[in-house]
Each structure stands twice: as structure tokens, then as C-alpha cells.
Amino acid sequence: MKEKEIVERCVNPFIWIAGMPALLWGVLGLVASTLLSWASSYHYHGLLHFGPAPNPAWWCYLAEHLIVWLVPALIFYLGGIVLSRSRIRIVDVFGTVLFAQIPLIGMNLINILPPMKTLLHLNPNMPPQELLAQPGMVAAIILSLCGLPFLVATLVWMFNALKVSCNLKQGQLWIVALIGIIGGDVLCRMLINLLY
């Protein structure tokens, strides 16, 4: 396999995986991500937001992950039905969107590291100087920044999941992607807040 082809597959894995295989790999990723979130006590507050929350029950972590998957997948599916001229298969949309969230496991692995536990127990009302003086705080900030590439990879994969599964192009693609990701994040946050 040529270097260019490897890069293309890394940026857009949906040129070689979709449908039921993507869904099955995505379910494995969802299980792993849920277990890691539960172990680290980090919650998904939305598609783009992570942090502590007052409900430590295992089912809360699972519900958060299901919401973060199903809300944008449903928005993408409806956008595809309305705007695409192609036949849209629900398994392709839901499978690729779930597969696209696999990179978030990288963030979960970072959140399980000891310095990240520091962030769970901080008082957000502390002055910035006191916050930075807390043991492990600088390491936690650096680790948080290390998680950004995983979030970016997820967003790129979600965009490509929409592009491939719904066969949308140009303006329509960007409209549905923005509604699904930004609007989906807002809707996810509203639904997840009901769990607390």
C-alpha cells in the first residue's frame, strides 16, 4: 500500500469500512470508551465536552455515550434523507458515526492518568494562581492538550462518515455536518443534563 493511500485511509476510513462492520467495531469502541470513562470518573457532557459530573452510576456513563452517538447520527440520517439523491441506509449512517467516535478512546486513556484526577477535585472558584499551584496541575493541562488531536480526529471522521454514508456534497454536506456536530452537541448537553 502506498503512503498516500495509507494517509487517505487514516483520514477517511470509510473508503474501506462501512455498514455492519463499522457498526460492530463502533460498538466495541463504545463499550471500551464507556468502561474507561467509568474507571476515570470523566463524563461526556456532550459531543465536544468532557469533565466531572455528580452521577457516578455505570448506567449514566453508558447513557451519555449512547446519546453522544445517537443524536448526531440521527441528525445526519435525517439530513441525508432530506438532501441526498442517493438511497440512504440507516446502518451505514449509524455505523460510520459510531466508528468515527473511536478516537475518543484516546481521550479516555488520557483521562485515566493520575494527573487528570487532580482536575476532578479542584474548586473552580479558586484564583488562577492557586489553581496552577495545585500538585499535578501543569501535567494535567499538558495531558488535556494531548487529547485535542483525538477530538480533531473524531470530528474529521464524523464529517467523512456523513460525506460517505449520505453521499452529500459541498454546501449541503457542510450544512448537515455543522447542524449535526454543533447542534448535536447542544442537544446532547441538554439530554445528558437530565441524567444528573
Tab-separated table of N, CA, C and O in Angstrom, residues 59-102:
chain	number	residue	atom	x	y	z
A	59	TRP	N	-24.590	3.170	34.621
A	59	TRP	CA	-25.571	3.366	33.548
A	59	TRP	C	-25.555	4.798	33.023
A	59	TRP	O	-25.896	5.041	31.865
A	60	CYS	N	-25.131	5.744	33.862
A	60	CYS	CA	-25.048	7.149	33.432
A	60	CYS	C	-23.981	7.289	32.351
A	60	CYS	O	-24.197	7.973	31.344
A	61	TYR	N	-22.831	6.633	32.537
A	61	TYR	CA	-21.764	6.678	31.529
A	61	TYR	C	-22.238	6.052	30.218
A	61	TYR	O	-21.979	6.589	29.138
A	62	LEU	N	-22.945	4.940	30.314
A	62	LEU	CA	-23.462	4.279	29.116
A	62	LEU	C	-24.484	5.169	28.413
A	62	LEU	O	-24.438	5.336	27.183
A	63	ALA	N	-25.392	5.765	29.193
A	63	ALA	CA	-26.410	6.644	28.603
A	63	ALA	C	-25.759	7.839	27.907
A	63	ALA	O	-26.183	8.231	26.810
A	64	GLU	N	-24.722	8.420	28.520
A	64	GLU	CA	-24.019	9.545	27.896
A	64	GLU	C	-23.447	9.134	26.548
A	64	GLU	O	-23.581	9.858	25.551
A	65	HIS	N	-22.809	7.975	26.497
A	65	HIS	CA	-22.197	7.511	25.254
A	65	HIS	C	-23.243	7.230	24.180
A	65	HIS	O	-23.034	7.543	23.007
A	66	LEU	N	-24.360	6.648	24.588
A	66	LEU	CA	-25.435	6.375	23.624
A	66	LEU	C	-26.005	7.679	23.066
A	66	LEU	O	-26.249	7.794	21.858
A	67	ILE	N	-26.186	8.666	23.928
A	67	ILE	CA	-26.708	9.970	23.485
A	67	ILE	C	-25.728	10.630	22.517
A	67	ILE	O	-26.132	11.140	21.460
A	68	VAL	N	-24.436	10.605	22.862
A	68	VAL	CA	-23.415	11.245	22.026
A	68	VAL	C	-23.314	10.562	20.655
A	68	VAL	O	-22.936	11.187	19.669
A	69	TRP	N	-23.669	9.296	20.587
A	69	TRP	CA	-23.691	8.599	19.300
A	69	TRP	C	-24.993	8.840	18.549
A	69	TRP	O	-24.991	9.243	17.385
A	70	LEU	N	-26.121	8.611	19.214
A	70	LEU	CA	-27.414	8.584	18.523
A	70	LEU	C	-27.893	9.956	18.046
A	70	LEU	O	-28.495	10.058	16.979
A	71	VAL	N	-27.622	10.998	18.823
A	71	VAL	CA	-28.119	12.330	18.431
A	71	VAL	C	-27.490	12.804	17.117
A	71	VAL	O	-28.217	13.112	16.166
A	72	PRO	N	-26.147	12.868	16.992
A	72	PRO	CA	-25.600	13.311	15.704
A	72	PRO	C	-25.912	12.327	14.571
A	72	PRO	O	-26.137	12.744	13.430
A	73	ALA	N	-25.953	11.015	14.873
A	73	ALA	CA	-26.269	10.031	13.832
A	73	ALA	C	-27.673	10.254	13.291
A	73	ALA	O	-27.900	10.194	12.069
A	74	LEU	N	-28.608	10.540	14.173
A	74	LEU	CA	-29.990	10.787	13.739
A	74	LEU	C	-30.087	12.073	12.924
A	74	LEU	O	-30.773	12.114	11.890
A	75	ILE	N	-29.384	13.107	13.344
A	75	ILE	CA	-29.377	14.369	12.580
A	75	ILE	C	-28.763	14.141	11.201
A	75	ILE	O	-29.294	14.608	10.188
A	76	PHE	N	-27.658	13.416	11.140
A	76	PHE	CA	-27.037	13.102	9.844
A	76	PHE	C	-27.992	12.302	8.960
A	76	PHE	O	-28.122	12.573	7.767
A	77	TYR	N	-28.649	11.319	9.559
A	77	TYR	CA	-29.563	10.461	8.795
A	77	TYR	C	-30.718	11.284	8.214
A	77	TYR	O	-31.035	11.177	7.026
A	78	LEU	N	-31.329	12.116	9.053
A	78	LEU	CA	-32.442	12.956	8.582
A	78	LEU	C	-31.965	13.943	7.521
A	78	LEU	O	-32.652	14.167	6.515
A	79	GLY	N	-30.776	14.529	7.722
A	79	GLY	CA	-30.214	15.436	6.721
A	79	GLY	C	-29.971	14.727	5.405
A	79	GLY	O	-30.243	15.273	4.322
A	80	GLY	N	-29.480	13.498	5.465
A	80	GLY	CA	-29.252	12.716	4.262
A	80	GLY	C	-30.540	12.374	3.543
A	80	GLY	O	-30.634	12.466	2.310
A	81	ILE	N	-31.559	11.998	4.308
A	81	ILE	CA	-32.863	11.663	3.721
A	81	ILE	C	-33.430	12.874	2.982
A	81	ILE	O	-33.965	12.754	1.874
A	82	VAL	N	-33.319	14.054	3.592
A	82	VAL	CA	-33.908	15.264	3.009
A	82	VAL	C	-33.085	15.786	1.826
A	82	VAL	O	-33.647	16.183	0.799
A	83	LEU	N	-31.760	15.771	1.924
A	83	LEU	CA	-30.926	16.472	0.946
A	83	LEU	C	-30.218	15.595	-0.093
A	83	LEU	O	-29.798	16.102	-1.127
A	84	SER	N	-30.067	14.322	0.191
A	84	SER	CA	-29.312	13.475	-0.737
A	84	SER	C	-30.229	12.849	-1.788
A	84	SER	O	-31.372	12.497	-1.496
A	85	ARG	N	-29.687	12.687	-2.976
A	85	ARG	CA	-30.432	11.997	-4.030
A	85	ARG	C	-30.183	10.502	-3.985
A	85	ARG	O	-30.820	9.745	-4.699
A	86	SER	N	-29.236	10.085	-3.174
A	86	SER	CA	-28.892	8.665	-3.060
A	86	SER	C	-29.823	7.962	-2.078
A	86	SER	O	-30.488	8.591	-1.255
A	87	ARG	N	-29.819	6.643	-2.173
A	87	ARG	CA	-30.556	5.834	-1.204
A	87	ARG	C	-29.701	5.752	0.058
A	87	ARG	O	-28.557	5.316	0.011
A	88	ILE	N	-30.239	6.178	1.185
A	88	ILE	CA	-29.505	6.234	2.446
A	88	ILE	C	-29.866	5.009	3.274
A	88	ILE	O	-31.043	4.745	3.527
A	89	ARG	N	-28.841	4.267	3.681
A	89	ARG	CA	-29.063	3.107	4.548
A	89	ARG	C	-28.757	3.511	5.991
A	89	ARG	O	-27.667	4.015	6.283
A	90	ILE	N	-29.708	3.268	6.873
A	90	ILE	CA	-29.552	3.671	8.269
A	90	ILE	C	-28.341	3.002	8.917
A	90	ILE	O	-27.631	3.612	9.715
A	91	VAL	N	-28.060	1.744	8.568
A	91	VAL	CA	-26.907	1.045	9.153
A	91	VAL	C	-25.596	1.713	8.748
A	91	VAL	O	-24.652	1.744	9.535
A	92	ASP	N	-25.542	2.268	7.533
A	92	ASP	CA	-24.325	2.962	7.103
A	92	ASP	C	-24.108	4.235	7.915
A	92	ASP	O	-22.999	4.514	8.365
A	93	VAL	N	-25.173	5.006	8.081
A	93	VAL	CA	-25.050	6.273	8.811
A	93	VAL	C	-24.712	6.012	10.277
A	93	VAL	O	-23.727	6.543	10.807
A	94	PHE	N	-25.502	5.176	10.938
A	94	PHE	CA	-25.294	4.940	12.370
A	94	PHE	C	-23.979	4.195	12.620
A	94	PHE	O	-23.292	4.458	13.607
A	95	GLY	N	-23.627	3.273	11.722
A	95	GLY	CA	-22.375	2.529	11.874
A	95	GLY	C	-21.152	3.409	11.703
A	95	GLY	O	-20.218	3.350	12.506
A	96	THR	N	-21.141	4.252	10.659
A	96	THR	CA	-19.965	5.097	10.429
A	96	THR	C	-19.829	6.188	11.488
A	96	THR	O	-18.715	6.521	11.888
A	97	VAL	N	-20.955	6.723	11.958
A	97	VAL	CA	-20.876	7.752	13.006
A	97	VAL	C	-20.317	7.148	14.290
A	97	VAL	O	-19.472	7.756	14.962
A	98	LEU	N	-20.754	5.936	14.635
A	98	LEU	CA	-20.230	5.298	15.842
A	98	LEU	C	-18.752	4.950	15.677
A	98	LEU	O	-17.947	5.169	16.584
A	99	PHE	N	-18.379	4.447	14.505
A	99	PHE	CA	-16.967	4.140	14.234
A	99	PHE	C	-16.128	5.420	14.315
A	99	PHE	O	-15.006	5.405	14.816
A	100	ALA	N	-16.680	6.540	13.850
A	100	ALA	CA	-15.961	7.820	13.848
A	100	ALA	C	-15.616	8.292	15.254
A	100	ALA	O	-14.696	9.100	15.432
A	101	GLN	N	-16.307	7.780	16.259
A	101	GLN	CA	-16.049	8.207	17.632
A	101	GLN	C	-14.995	7.358	18.336
A	101	GLN	O	-14.637	7.625	19.480
A	102	ILE	N	-14.450	6.363	17.643
A	102	ILE	CA	-13.402	5.516	18.233
A	102	ILE	C	-12.185	6.318	18.714
A	102	ILE	O	-11.628	6.011	19.771
